[in-house]
Coordinates of C-alpha atoms in Angstrom, one line a residue:
M1022 CA 10.0 -15.6 -9.4
S1023 CA 6.7 -13.7 -10.0
D1024 CA 4.1 -12.8 -8.0
S1025 CA 2.0 -16.1 -9.3
D1026 CA 5.4 -18.2 -7.9
V1027 CA 5.4 -16.0 -4.7
V1028 CA 2.3 -17.2 -4.1
K1029 CA 2.0 -20.8 -5.6
N1030 CA 5.2 -21.3 -2.5
M1031 CA 3.8 -19.7 0.2
I1032 CA 0.6 -20.7 -0.1
A1033 CA 2.5 -24.4 -0.4
D1034 CA 4.8 -22.9 2.6
M1035 CA 1.7 -22.4 5.0
G1036 CA 0.6 -26.3 5.2
G1037 CA -1.5 -25.9 1.7
K1038 CA -5.0 -24.5 1.2
E1039 CA -6.5 -26.1 3.2
N1040 CA -4.4 -25.3 6.4
I1041 CA -6.3 -21.5 5.9
L1042 CA -9.0 -20.2 8.0
S1043 CA -9.0 -16.6 5.9
Y1044 CA -7.2 -13.7 4.8
T1045 CA -6.7 -10.3 4.7
H1046 CA -4.2 -7.7 3.7
C1047 CA -3.1 -3.6 5.1
A1048 CA -1.0 -1.3 3.5
T1049 CA 2.3 -3.6 4.0
R1050 CA 1.2 -7.1 5.1
M1051 CA -1.1 -10.7 4.2
R1052 CA -2.5 -11.3 7.3
F1053 CA -3.5 -14.9 7.2
K1054 CA -5.9 -16.6 9.9
L1055 CA -4.6 -20.6 9.5
V1056 CA -5.8 -23.4 11.0
D1057 CA -2.3 -24.8 12.9
E1058 CA 0.7 -21.9 12.8
N1059 CA 2.6 -25.3 13.6
K1060 CA 2.6 -25.8 9.6
A1061 CA 3.6 -23.7 8.9
Q1062 CA 7.1 -23.3 7.4
T1063 CA 8.3 -19.2 8.8
K1064 CA 12.1 -20.3 7.8
K1065 CA 11.3 -21.1 3.8
I1066 CA 8.7 -17.9 3.6
E1067 CA 10.6 -15.6 5.2
K1068 CA 12.8 -16.4 2.1
L1069 CA 10.3 -15.9 -0.6
N1070 CA 11.1 -13.1 -2.7
G1071 CA 9.6 -9.6 -2.1
V1072 CA 9.0 -11.1 2.2
I1073 CA 10.5 -8.6 4.1
S1074 CA 9.7 -10.0 7.9
V1075 CA 7.4 -12.9 8.2
V1076 CA 5.3 -12.1 12.4
K1077 CA 3.0 -13.8 14.2
A1078 CA 0.8 -11.4 16.5
A1079 CA -2.7 -11.9 17.6
G1080 CA -4.0 -14.5 16.2
Q1081 CA -2.8 -14.2 12.8
Y1082 CA 0.6 -14.9 10.7
Q1083 CA 1.5 -12.0 9.4
V1084 CA 3.4 -12.3 5.6
V1085 CA 5.2 -8.7 5.3
F1086 CA 5.4 -6.8 2.1
G1087 CA 5.9 -3.6 2.5
P1088 CA 4.3 -1.7 -0.5
K1089 CA 3.9 -4.5 -3.4
V1090 CA 1.4 -5.8 -0.8
I1091 CA -1.8 -5.5 -3.1
D1092 CA -0.4 -6.9 -6.2
I1093 CA 0.5 -10.0 -3.2
Y1094 CA -3.1 -9.7 -2.8
N1095 CA -4.6 -10.3 -5.9
E1096 CA -2.9 -13.6 -6.5
V1097 CA -3.9 -14.7 -3.2
Q1098 CA -7.6 -14.3 -4.5
N1099 CA -6.6 -16.1 -8.2
Q1100 CA -5.4 -18.9 -7.0
L1101 CA -7.2 -19.4 -2.7
G1102 CA -10.6 -17.3 -4.1
D1103 CA -13.2 -17.6 -1.1
T1104 CA -12.1 -19.0 2.3
N1105 CA -14.6 -20.8 4.4
Q1106 CA -15.0 -17.9 6.7
E1107 CA -18.0 -20.1 8.7
A1108 CA -14.6 -22.2 9.7
E1109 CA -12.7 -19.2 11.1
V1110 CA -15.9 -18.0 12.9
K1111 CA -16.5 -22.1 14.5
S1112 CA -13.0 -22.1 15.2
K1113 CA -12.0 -22.6 19.2
K1114 CA -8.3 -21.7 18.9
G1115 CA -6.4 -18.8 20.4
N1116 CA -8.5 -16.7 22.8
L1117 CA -11.4 -13.8 23.1
F1118 CA -8.4 -11.1 23.2
N1119 CA -6.7 -12.2 19.7
A1120 CA -9.3 -12.6 18.4
L1121 CA -11.5 -9.3 19.1
I1122 CA -8.3 -8.0 17.4
D1123 CA -8.6 -10.0 14.2
F1124 CA -12.2 -9.0 14.0
V1125 CA -11.8 -5.1 14.8
S1126 CA -9.1 -5.2 12.3
S1127 CA -10.7 -7.3 9.4
V1128 CA -13.8 -4.5 10.1
F1129 CA -11.5 -1.6 9.7
T1130 CA -8.9 -2.2 7.3
P1131 CA -11.1 -2.9 4.4
I1132 CA -12.2 1.2 4.5
L1133 CA -9.1 2.5 6.5
Y1134 CA -7.6 4.6 3.1
V1135 CA -11.0 5.8 2.3
L1136 CA -11.0 6.4 5.7
I1137 CA -7.4 8.9 5.1
G1138 CA -9.0 10.1 1.8
S1139 CA -12.0 11.7 3.8
G1140 CA -10.2 12.6 6.0
I1141 CA -8.1 14.6 4.5
I1142 CA -10.6 16.6 2.3
K1143 CA -12.4 17.8 5.3
G1144 CA -9.4 19.0 7.1
L1145 CA -8.7 20.9 3.6
L1146 CA -12.3 22.7 4.7
S1147 CA -11.2 23.2 7.8
I1148 CA -8.6 25.2 6.9
F1149 CA -10.4 26.8 3.4
T1150 CA -13.3 28.2 6.4
S1151 CA -11.0 29.5 8.5
F1152 CA -9.0 31.4 7.1
N1153 CA -12.4 32.6 4.5
W1154 CA -10.8 31.3 1.4
M1155 CA -14.1 29.1 0.9
S1156 CA -17.4 30.0 2.7
P1157 CA -19.6 27.0 3.8
N1158 CA -22.9 28.1 2.5
S1159 CA -21.0 27.2 -1.3
G1160 CA -22.3 25.6 -3.2
T1161 CA -18.5 24.3 -3.7
Y1162 CA -18.2 23.8 0.1
L1163 CA -21.4 22.1 0.1
V1164 CA -20.1 19.1 -2.4
L1165 CA -16.7 18.9 -1.2
N1166 CA -18.1 18.1 1.8
A1167 CA -19.8 15.3 0.9
A1168 CA -17.1 13.6 -0.4
G1169 CA -15.3 13.9 3.0
D1170 CA -18.7 13.6 4.7
S1171 CA -19.9 10.6 3.1
L1172 CA -18.7 7.7 4.4
Y1173 CA -18.5 9.0 7.9
Y1174 CA -22.4 10.0 7.4
F1175 CA -23.0 6.6 5.6
L1176 CA -20.3 4.8 8.0
P1177 CA -23.2 1.3 9.2
M1178 CA -23.7 0.8 5.4
F1179 CA -19.8 0.7 5.0
L1180 CA -19.4 -1.6 8.5
S1181 CA -22.2 -3.6 7.7
V1182 CA -20.5 -4.8 3.9
T1183 CA -16.8 -5.3 6.2
C1184 CA -18.6 -7.2 8.8
S1185 CA -20.3 -8.9 6.7
R1186 CA -17.6 -10.0 4.5
K1187 CA -15.8 -11.7 7.9
L1188 CA -18.8 -13.6 9.7
H1189 CA -19.9 -14.6 5.7
T1190 CA -23.5 -13.5 6.3
N1191 CA -25.6 -12.4 3.1
L1192 CA -23.9 -8.8 2.1
F1193 CA -27.1 -6.9 0.9
V1194 CA -29.1 -8.4 4.1
A1195 CA -26.5 -6.0 6.2
L1196 CA -26.3 -3.4 3.9
A1197 CA -29.9 -3.5 3.8
I1198 CA -29.7 -3.2 8.0
G1199 CA -27.6 -0.5 7.4
G1200 CA -29.0 1.6 4.8
A1201 CA -32.0 1.8 7.3
L1202 CA -29.7 3.0 10.8
V1203 CA -29.2 6.4 8.0
Y1204 CA -32.4 6.0 6.2
P1205 CA -34.0 9.9 6.7
N1206 CA -36.8 9.1 8.4
V1207 CA -34.8 7.6 11.1
A1208 CA -32.1 9.8 11.1
A1209 CA -34.5 12.7 11.7
M1210 CA -35.6 10.8 14.8
Y1211 CA -31.9 10.9 16.6
G1212 CA -32.3 12.2 19.9
K1213 CA -36.1 11.7 20.7
A1214 CA -38.6 9.3 21.9
I1215 CA -41.0 7.2 19.8
K1216 CA -43.3 4.4 20.2
F1217 CA -42.8 1.9 18.8
M1218 CA -45.7 -1.2 19.0
G1219 CA -47.1 1.2 21.6
V1220 CA -43.7 1.1 23.1
T1221 CA -41.9 4.3 23.9
V1222 CA -38.2 4.1 22.9
G1223 CA -35.4 6.6 22.4
V1224 CA -34.0 6.5 19.5
A1225 CA -29.6 6.8 19.3
T1226 CA -27.6 9.0 16.9
F1227 CA -26.6 6.2 14.2
K1228 CA -23.8 9.2 12.2
S1229 CA -20.7 8.0 12.2
S1230 CA -21.4 4.8 14.6
V1231 CA -20.1 2.0 15.0
F1232 CA -20.7 -0.9 17.9
P1233 CA -25.3 -0.7 16.6
I1234 CA -24.5 -1.7 13.6
I1235 CA -21.1 -4.8 14.0
F1236 CA -23.8 -5.9 16.8
A1237 CA -26.8 -5.9 14.0
V1238 CA -24.7 -8.2 12.1
F1239 CA -23.2 -10.7 14.5
A1240 CA -27.2 -11.1 15.5
L1241 CA -27.3 -11.6 11.6
Y1242 CA -25.3 -13.9 11.5
Y1243 CA -26.8 -16.7 14.3
L1244 CA -30.5 -15.8 12.7
E1245 CA -29.1 -17.1 9.6
K1246 CA -27.5 -20.1 10.5
F1247 CA -31.1 -20.8 12.8
L1248 CA -33.7 -19.5 9.9
K1249 CA -30.8 -22.6 7.2
K1250 CA -32.3 -25.0 9.4
V1251 CA -36.0 -24.4 10.1
I1252 CA -36.6 -22.4 6.5
P1253 CA -36.7 -24.7 3.6
S1254 CA -34.6 -24.7 0.7
S1255 CA -36.4 -23.6 -1.8
V1256 CA -37.9 -20.6 0.0
E1257 CA -35.1 -20.2 2.2
S1258 CA -34.1 -17.5 -0.3
I1259 CA -37.4 -15.1 0.1
F1260 CA -38.1 -15.9 4.1
S1261 CA -35.2 -15.5 5.2
P1262 CA -34.0 -12.3 4.8
L1263 CA -37.7 -10.9 5.3
I1264 CA -37.4 -12.4 8.6
C1265 CA -34.2 -10.9 9.5
L1266 CA -35.0 -7.8 8.3
F1267 CA -38.1 -6.9 9.6
L1268 CA -36.3 -8.3 13.3
L1269 CA -33.2 -7.4 13.4
V1270 CA -34.0 -3.6 12.0
P1271 CA -36.1 -3.1 15.1
I1272 CA -34.2 -4.3 17.2
T1273 CA -30.5 -2.6 16.3
I1274 CA -32.4 0.8 16.5
I1275 CA -34.3 -0.5 19.6
I1276 CA -32.3 -1.9 21.7
F1277 CA -27.9 -1.9 19.1
G1278 CA -28.5 1.7 19.4
P1279 CA -29.0 2.7 22.7
L1280 CA -25.9 0.7 23.5
G1281 CA -23.9 1.6 20.8
S1282 CA -23.9 4.5 22.5
F1283 CA -23.5 3.5 26.1
L1284 CA -20.8 2.3 24.6
T1285 CA -18.8 4.9 22.6
D1286 CA -19.6 7.7 26.1
W1287 CA -18.3 4.8 28.3
I1288 CA -15.3 4.6 25.5
A1289 CA -14.5 8.4 25.2
K1290 CA -15.4 9.2 28.8
I1291 CA -12.7 6.9 30.7
Y1292 CA -10.0 7.6 28.2
M1293 CA -11.1 11.4 28.0
D1294 CA -10.4 11.1 32.5
I1295 CA -7.4 9.0 31.7
Y1296 CA -5.9 12.2 28.6
S1297 CA -6.8 14.6 31.8
F1298 CA -5.3 13.2 34.2
N1299 CA -1.5 14.5 32.4
K1300 CA -2.2 15.2 28.3
M1301 CA 2.1 15.7 28.5
L1302 CA 2.3 11.6 29.8
A1303 CA -0.4 10.0 28.5
G1304 CA 0.8 11.9 24.4
G1305 CA 4.2 10.6 25.9
F1306 CA 2.7 7.0 26.6
I1307 CA 1.4 6.3 23.4
G1308 CA 3.8 7.9 21.3
F1309 CA 6.2 4.8 23.1
F1310 CA 4.3 2.2 22.9
A1311 CA 2.5 3.0 19.8
Q1312 CA 4.6 1.3 17.1
A1313 CA 5.5 -1.9 19.6
M1314 CA 1.7 -2.8 19.6
V1315 CA 1.9 -2.1 15.6
V1316 CA 4.4 -5.3 15.5
F1317 CA 1.5 -7.8 17.5
G1318 CA -1.7 -6.1 15.3
I1319 CA -2.7 -4.1 18.8
H1320 CA -3.3 -1.9 17.7
W1321 CA -5.9 -2.4 15.6
G1322 CA -7.2 -2.1 19.8
L1323 CA -8.0 1.6 19.7
F1324 CA -9.8 2.3 16.7
P1325 CA -12.7 1.9 18.3
I1326 CA -11.5 3.7 21.3
I1327 CA -10.9 6.6 18.3
F1328 CA -13.8 6.5 16.7
S1329 CA -16.3 7.2 19.7
N1330 CA -13.7 9.8 20.8
I1331 CA -14.6 11.5 17.2
A1332 CA -18.3 10.1 17.8
K1333 CA -18.7 11.8 21.4
Y1334 CA -16.7 14.9 21.2
G1335 CA -16.0 15.8 17.6
Y1336 CA -12.2 14.9 17.7
D1337 CA -9.9 12.5 19.2
T1338 CA -6.3 12.4 20.7
I1339 CA -5.0 9.6 20.4
L1340 CA -4.0 10.2 16.7
A1341 CA -1.9 12.6 16.4
V1342 CA 0.5 11.6 20.2
F1343 CA 0.1 8.5 17.8
G1344 CA 1.2 10.0 14.6
P1345 CA 5.6 10.9 16.1
S1346 CA 6.4 7.0 16.9
I1347 CA 5.5 6.1 13.2
I1348 CA 8.0 8.8 11.6
A1349 CA 10.5 8.2 14.6
Q1350 CA 10.9 4.8 13.2
S1351 CA 11.5 6.0 9.6
G1352 CA 14.3 8.8 11.2
A1353 CA 15.7 5.2 12.0
A1354 CA 16.2 3.9 8.8
L1355 CA 17.5 7.3 8.2
G1356 CA 20.4 6.5 11.0
I1357 CA 20.8 2.9 8.8
W1358 CA 21.3 4.5 5.7
L1359 CA 23.4 7.0 6.7
R1360 CA 25.7 4.8 8.9
T1361 CA 25.7 1.3 6.7
K1362 CA 27.6 0.2 4.4
N1363 CA 25.6 -2.5 2.8
S1364 CA 24.0 -1.4 -0.5
S1365 CA 20.8 -4.1 0.4
M1366 CA 20.7 -2.3 3.5
K1367 CA 20.8 1.5 2.3
K1368 CA 18.2 0.4 -0.3
I1369 CA 16.2 -1.4 2.0
A1370 CA 16.4 1.5 4.4
S1371 CA 16.4 4.7 2.0
S1372 CA 12.5 3.6 0.6
A1373 CA 11.9 2.6 4.4
T1374 CA 12.5 6.4 5.3
F1375 CA 10.3 7.6 2.6
M1376 CA 7.8 5.9 3.3
G1377 CA 6.6 6.8 6.9
F1378 CA 6.4 10.1 5.8
F1379 CA 3.5 8.8 4.1
G1380 CA 1.8 7.1 7.3
I1381 CA 3.6 3.6 6.5
S1382 CA 5.8 2.3 9.4
E1383 CA 6.1 -1.2 8.3
P1384 CA 8.5 -1.4 6.0
A1385 CA 11.1 0.4 8.3
I1386 CA 10.2 -1.7 10.9
Y1387 CA 10.3 -5.2 9.6
G1388 CA 13.0 -4.1 7.0
V1389 CA 15.2 -2.2 9.1
T1390 CA 15.0 -1.7 12.8
L1391 CA 14.0 -4.9 14.3
K1392 CA 16.8 -6.4 12.6
F1393 CA 19.2 -3.9 14.2
K1394 CA 16.7 -4.0 17.2
R1395 CA 18.5 -0.4 19.8
A1396 CA 17.1 1.7 16.2
F1397 CA 14.0 -0.6 17.4
L1398 CA 14.1 0.9 20.7
M1399 CA 15.6 4.5 19.9
A1400 CA 12.7 5.0 17.6
M1401 CA 10.2 4.1 20.8
I1402 CA 12.1 6.9 22.5
A1403 CA 11.8 9.4 20.0
G1404 CA 8.3 8.8 19.1
G1405 CA 7.7 8.4 23.1
I1406 CA 8.7 12.5 23.3
G1407 CA 7.4 12.9 19.9
G1408 CA 3.3 11.9 21.4
A1409 CA 4.6 13.8 24.7
I1410 CA 5.1 17.1 22.6
A1411 CA 1.7 16.3 21.0
G1412 CA 0.0 15.5 23.9
A1413 CA 0.8 18.7 26.3
A1414 CA -0.4 21.2 23.5
G1415 CA -4.2 18.9 23.6
A1416 CA -3.2 17.9 20.0
R1417 CA -6.2 16.2 18.2
A1418 CA -7.3 14.8 14.6
T1419 CA -11.4 15.7 13.3
A1420 CA -10.9 12.8 11.0
V1421 CA -9.5 10.0 11.4
A1422 CA -6.6 9.2 9.0
V1423 CA -3.0 8.7 9.9
A1424 CA -0.5 11.0 10.5
S1425 CA 1.3 11.3 7.6
V1426 CA 2.4 14.8 5.5
P1427 CA -0.6 14.7 3.0
S1428 CA -3.0 14.3 6.4
F1429 CA -2.0 17.8 8.1
P1430 CA -5.4 19.0 7.7
V1431 CA -6.7 16.7 9.9
Y1432 CA -4.5 18.2 12.3
F1433 CA -5.4 22.0 12.0
G1434 CA -6.6 23.8 14.8
H1435 CA -5.9 23.3 17.8
G1436 CA -2.4 21.7 19.0
F1437 CA -1.5 21.8 15.8
V1438 CA 2.0 23.8 15.7
Q1439 CA 3.3 21.6 18.4
F1440 CA 2.3 18.6 17.1
V1441 CA 3.8 19.5 13.9
I1442 CA 6.9 20.5 16.5
G1443 CA 6.5 16.8 17.6
Y1444 CA 6.6 14.8 14.0
F1445 CA 9.5 16.4 13.6
T1446 CA 11.0 16.3 16.3
A1447 CA 10.9 12.5 16.8
F1448 CA 12.0 12.1 13.3
I1449 CA 15.8 14.1 13.8
L1450 CA 16.1 12.6 17.4
A1451 CA 15.5 8.9 16.2
A1452 CA 18.0 9.4 12.9
I1453 CA 20.1 10.8 15.6
L1454 CA 20.0 8.5 18.6
T1455 CA 20.1 5.4 15.9
Y1456 CA 23.2 7.2 14.4
F1457 CA 25.3 7.2 17.5
F1458 CA 23.4 4.0 19.3
G1459 CA 21.5 2.0 17.0
Y1460 CA 23.5 0.9 14.9
D1461 CA 24.9 -3.2 14.9
K1462 CA 27.8 -2.9 12.5
K1463 CA 28.0 -7.2 13.5
V1464 CA 24.1 -7.1 12.2
D1465 CA 25.4 -5.6 9.7
L1466 CA 27.3 -7.3 8.1
E1467 CA 25.3 -10.4 9.5
G1468 CA 21.9 -9.8 7.7
I1469 CA 21.8 -10.7 4.8
D1470 CA 20.5 -14.3 4.2
N1471 CA 20.4 -16.5 1.6
A1472 CA 17.1 -15.0 0.5
K1473 CA 18.4 -11.1 0.0
V1474 CA 21.9 -12.5 -2.2
A1475 CA 19.7 -11.6 -5.2
D1476 CA 20.6 -7.8 -3.9
I1477 CA 24.5 -9.4 -5.3
N1478 CA 23.3 -9.6 -8.8
S1479 CA 22.2 -5.8 -9.2
S1480 CA 25.7 -4.9 -6.6
K1481 CA 28.6 -3.1 -8.5
S1482 CA 30.8 -5.4 -5.7
L1483 CA 30.6 -8.1 -8.1
K1484 CA 30.1 -6.4 -11.3
E1485 CA 32.8 -4.2 -10.5
A1486 CA 35.5 -6.9 -9.1
N1487 CA 36.7 -7.6 -13.2
N1488 CA 37.2 -4.3 -15.5
E1489 CA 38.4 -6.3 -18.3
T1490 CA 34.9 -8.4 -18.0
K1491 CA 33.9 -9.5 -21.6
D1492 CA 30.2 -9.9 -23.3
V1493 CA 28.6 -12.7 -22.2
E1494 CA 28.2 -13.8 -26.5
E1495 CA 31.5 -14.1 -25.9
W1496 CA 31.8 -16.8 -22.8
K1497 CA 32.9 -19.8 -23.7
P1498 CA 31.5 -23.1 -22.4
L1499 CA 33.2 -23.1 -18.7
M1500 CA 33.5 -26.4 -16.9
T1501 CA 33.5 -26.1 -12.8
Y1502 CA 34.5 -28.8 -10.1
S1503 CA 33.0 -30.3 -7.0
P1504 CA 33.5 -27.9 -3.9
V1505 CA 33.1 -31.2 -1.3
S1506 CA 32.9 -34.3 -1.4
G1507 CA 29.8 -35.6 -1.5
K1508 CA 26.3 -36.6 -4.1
V1509 CA 25.7 -33.8 -6.8
M1510 CA 22.1 -33.0 -7.8
S1511 CA 21.2 -29.9 -9.4
L1512 CA 19.6 -27.3 -8.6
D1513 CA 16.3 -27.7 -8.7
K1514 CA 16.4 -30.5 -6.1
V1515 CA 17.7 -28.1 -3.6
N1516 CA 15.4 -27.7 0.1
D1517 CA 14.8 -23.9 -0.6
P1518 CA 12.4 -22.2 -3.3
V1519 CA 14.4 -19.3 -3.9
F1520 CA 17.4 -21.4 -5.2
A1521 CA 15.7 -24.4 -6.8
T1522 CA 13.2 -21.9 -8.7
G1523 CA 16.6 -20.6 -10.2
S1524 CA 16.0 -16.8 -8.3
L1525 CA 19.2 -16.3 -7.7
G1526 CA 20.5 -18.1 -11.3
K1527 CA 21.3 -21.5 -12.5
G1528 CA 23.8 -23.7 -11.5
F1529 CA 24.5 -27.1 -9.2
A1530 CA 24.1 -28.8 -5.1
V1531 CA 26.5 -31.1 -3.8
K1532 CA 24.9 -32.8 -0.4
P1533 CA 28.9 -33.5 1.3
N1534 CA 29.1 -36.0 3.3
I1535 CA 28.7 -35.5 7.5
K1536 CA 32.3 -34.6 8.1
K1537 CA 34.9 -32.3 8.5
Q1538 CA 35.5 -30.7 4.8
T1539 CA 37.2 -27.8 2.6
V1540 CA 35.3 -26.3 1.0
L1541 CA 37.2 -25.9 -3.1
S1542 CA 36.7 -22.8 -5.2
P1543 CA 34.8 -24.7 -7.9
V1544 CA 36.4 -21.9 -10.6
S1545 CA 38.9 -19.4 -11.5
G1546 CA 38.9 -15.5 -10.8
V1547 CA 38.2 -13.0 -7.4
V1548 CA 36.6 -13.4 -4.4
T1549 CA 34.3 -10.0 -4.8
A1550 CA 32.2 -11.0 -1.8
T1551 CA 32.6 -13.3 1.8
Y1552 CA 30.9 -12.3 5.1
P1553 CA 33.0 -12.7 7.4
N1554 CA 30.9 -13.5 10.7
S1555 CA 29.1 -16.6 9.0
K1556 CA 31.7 -17.3 6.5
H1557 CA 28.7 -19.1 5.1
A1558 CA 28.7 -17.8 1.5
Y1559 CA 31.5 -16.7 -1.4
G1560 CA 31.5 -14.8 -4.2
I1561 CA 33.5 -14.9 -7.3
T1562 CA 34.0 -13.1 -10.6
T1563 CA 35.4 -15.2 -12.9
E1564 CA 37.8 -13.4 -15.7
D1565 CA 36.2 -13.1 -18.4
G1566 CA 32.7 -11.5 -15.8
R1567 CA 30.9 -14.7 -14.2
Q1568 CA 29.5 -13.6 -10.7
F1569 CA 29.7 -17.1 -9.1
L1570 CA 27.7 -17.8 -5.0
I1571 CA 29.6 -20.4 -3.5
H1572 CA 26.9 -20.5 -0.2
V1573 CA 28.1 -23.4 2.1
G1574 CA 24.6 -23.9 3.7
I1575 CA 20.9 -23.6 4.1
N1576 CA 20.1 -20.8 5.9
T1577 CA 23.3 -21.3 8.2
V1578 CA 23.5 -17.4 8.7
D1579 CA 22.5 -18.1 11.6
L1580 CA 25.0 -20.7 13.1
K1581 CA 27.1 -16.9 12.8
G1582 CA 30.5 -18.9 12.6
E1583 CA 29.8 -22.2 14.4
G1584 CA 31.6 -24.9 12.8
Y1585 CA 33.4 -22.6 10.0
S1586 CA 36.8 -21.3 9.7
D1587 CA 39.9 -20.5 7.5
S1588 CA 38.0 -18.1 6.0
V1589 CA 39.2 -16.9 2.0
E1590 CA 39.8 -12.9 2.2
K1591 CA 38.2 -10.9 0.0
N1592 CA 39.7 -9.1 -3.4
A1593 CA 42.1 -12.4 -3.4
K1594 CA 42.4 -13.9 -6.4
I1595 CA 42.0 -17.4 -6.2
T1596 CA 42.4 -20.6 -8.4
A1597 CA 39.7 -24.0 -8.9
G1598 CA 40.4 -26.1 -6.4
D1599 CA 41.9 -23.5 -3.8
P1600 CA 40.3 -23.5 0.2
L1601 CA 37.2 -20.9 0.5
C1602 CA 36.8 -22.3 4.3
T1603 CA 37.0 -25.0 6.5
V1604 CA 32.9 -26.5 7.8
D1605 CA 32.3 -29.2 9.8
F1606 CA 29.2 -30.8 8.2
N1607 CA 28.6 -32.6 11.3
L1608 CA 28.1 -29.8 13.8
I1609 CA 25.7 -28.9 11.6
N1610 CA 23.8 -31.7 10.4
N1611 CA 23.4 -31.8 14.7
K1612 CA 22.1 -28.9 14.9
K1613 CA 19.8 -29.7 11.8
Y1614 CA 20.3 -27.5 8.9
D1615 CA 20.3 -28.7 6.0
T1616 CA 24.3 -29.1 5.0
S1617 CA 23.8 -28.6 0.6
V1618 CA 27.0 -26.5 -0.7
I1619 CA 25.0 -24.7 -3.6
V1620 CA 26.6 -23.4 -6.5
A1621 CA 24.9 -20.6 -8.7
L1622 CA 25.9 -17.8 -11.8
I1623 CA 23.5 -15.0 -10.1
N1624 CA 24.5 -13.3 -13.7
S1625 CA 22.7 -16.5 -15.4
T1626 CA 21.4 -16.0 -18.7
P1627 CA 17.8 -17.3 -20.7
H1628 CA 20.3 -19.0 -22.2
T1629 CA 22.5 -20.4 -19.8
I1630 CA 22.8 -24.5 -20.0
V1631 CA 24.3 -26.4 -17.3
K1632 CA 25.1 -30.0 -18.5
L1633 CA 26.1 -32.1 -14.7
V1634 CA 28.9 -34.3 -16.5
K1635 CA 28.8 -36.7 -12.9
N1636 CA 25.6 -37.9 -11.4
N1637 CA 25.0 -39.1 -7.2
Q1638 CA 29.0 -39.3 -5.9
V1639 CA 31.6 -36.9 -6.5
S1640 CA 35.0 -36.6 -5.1
A1641 CA 36.2 -32.6 -4.3
K1642 CA 38.1 -30.6 -7.4
D1643 CA 35.6 -33.5 -9.8
E1644 CA 34.7 -31.6 -12.9
V1645 CA 31.4 -31.8 -12.2
A1646 CA 29.4 -29.0 -14.1
E1647 CA 29.4 -28.1 -17.3
F1648 CA 28.2 -24.1 -17.8
N1649 CA 27.3 -23.2 -21.3
E1650 CA 25.2 -20.4 -23.4
K1651 CA 23.4 -22.2 -26.3
G1652 CA 23.7 -19.9 -29.5

């Protein structure tokens, strides 16, 4: 399934374009603001190709894709274009806390990786000058420092862009306001008292400031709305920017500046008072709960505090004690990788382990640890211990950079050695704890639902089941039989986009009569895949190497075997018409699950043709579909 098809199905399953107020993305997930979350069909979205998980948190509907999220975001832009941001501002749904977290996330996410890149440059320069490898007066230092410090110095301008996009104001008016705050003549007045229209006022420092420009763009949003009502449309484009700049630049410098400075100092002081009370306890607390905050999206609420700390003290300690929690999730993923026999889970866990060293924990969280539950807890414990080690030493970051191996230079200086010790301690401890206490064999076996069965297509367990497989070109027409009595239908009629789009191969389905039935094998061959706990799916490889998936019901893995019995064993030789399992379809139907029995050739080729020889009602073991390869 292409990215275009994934996005098309995802938008449809969210209730259509009209149900999407806005969207953005972070390192691993798409973040949507929906008019009505109840219209979103979460189970269907979770089964789309590439979707790791769906999370509802902080007033957002978050679809986790992992590292390919940028490609998905670009495709969403192609299909949705701009969304009605004004409708989002008007929306009364959700609470103030959720709205605040959503806003902060939208403001900082677009510049996060530029912040990290800039921070790494600043950290490297700090190392170079500390060891006298570079003079702070050299031309090389001055040029590289400009590259690293530019975003921090002109932060109000960057935030004016992200705030303007979020609130849907005039982007260039917002940018002009942000530019005025760091204008050289204004910068020269930082910390001084000046007279404005005869009134003595103090000028706050706007370098690296956060709150003043946010207040200013909020004011711009409401002022533009008001002016739109009172200024004739023929001259609005001229007079609206004029009035907004004339009013808001002085208001921001004279009012919002001191107010923002007060908030920055107040927030920084409260945090430092708590941190100073017991550094180890504070570090352990944040390290333990950090990734739980990530799950609910509320970690974005820490960013104003982080910026306040850097603006006030020149460093921040939150990022340092937060860091071990990230790599702890990767450690837990490594523990699962070492224990699991599931090839699909091994692939996910190995990738998640690697991504943690680059400061990205979501693949480990949503792809591995939350599935095993206890693994997530083991990672929280390890993260808390790592955070306590870093906290006790007063480890700190001199710029905004999520802890990762490439960003270590940002943490160079006070407490750096203990930070590194805490970081790798969290990783190793999480792997050990998860290996012994976080793995659940039952979860591992049941963790593959019908969307993830796509991995069977590349699984050796099926491809190596028959050592005498022939080339596809030698495949002859093959007649298959109905596995149950019921109504036959083509695969595109199945109420599941993964099967309906042919992502798992071409085939057919039978809607069974609602009663207890024995599900029969549609072909002869070797049983090469079973799910002993759920009994909901079977892989059968024929003598000529065709690999069939028989999937009994949709989402029925959630039933954990309830209603299923007498399951055939793996590696059994089977003849068409032999029983696979017995199923109480009445029970499945009463529990509101789709009872469709699906037969898919998972190693279909572009030339595969499936011809139904019977329509409507069929009996079990009736000839129903011929699979052929056109010449």
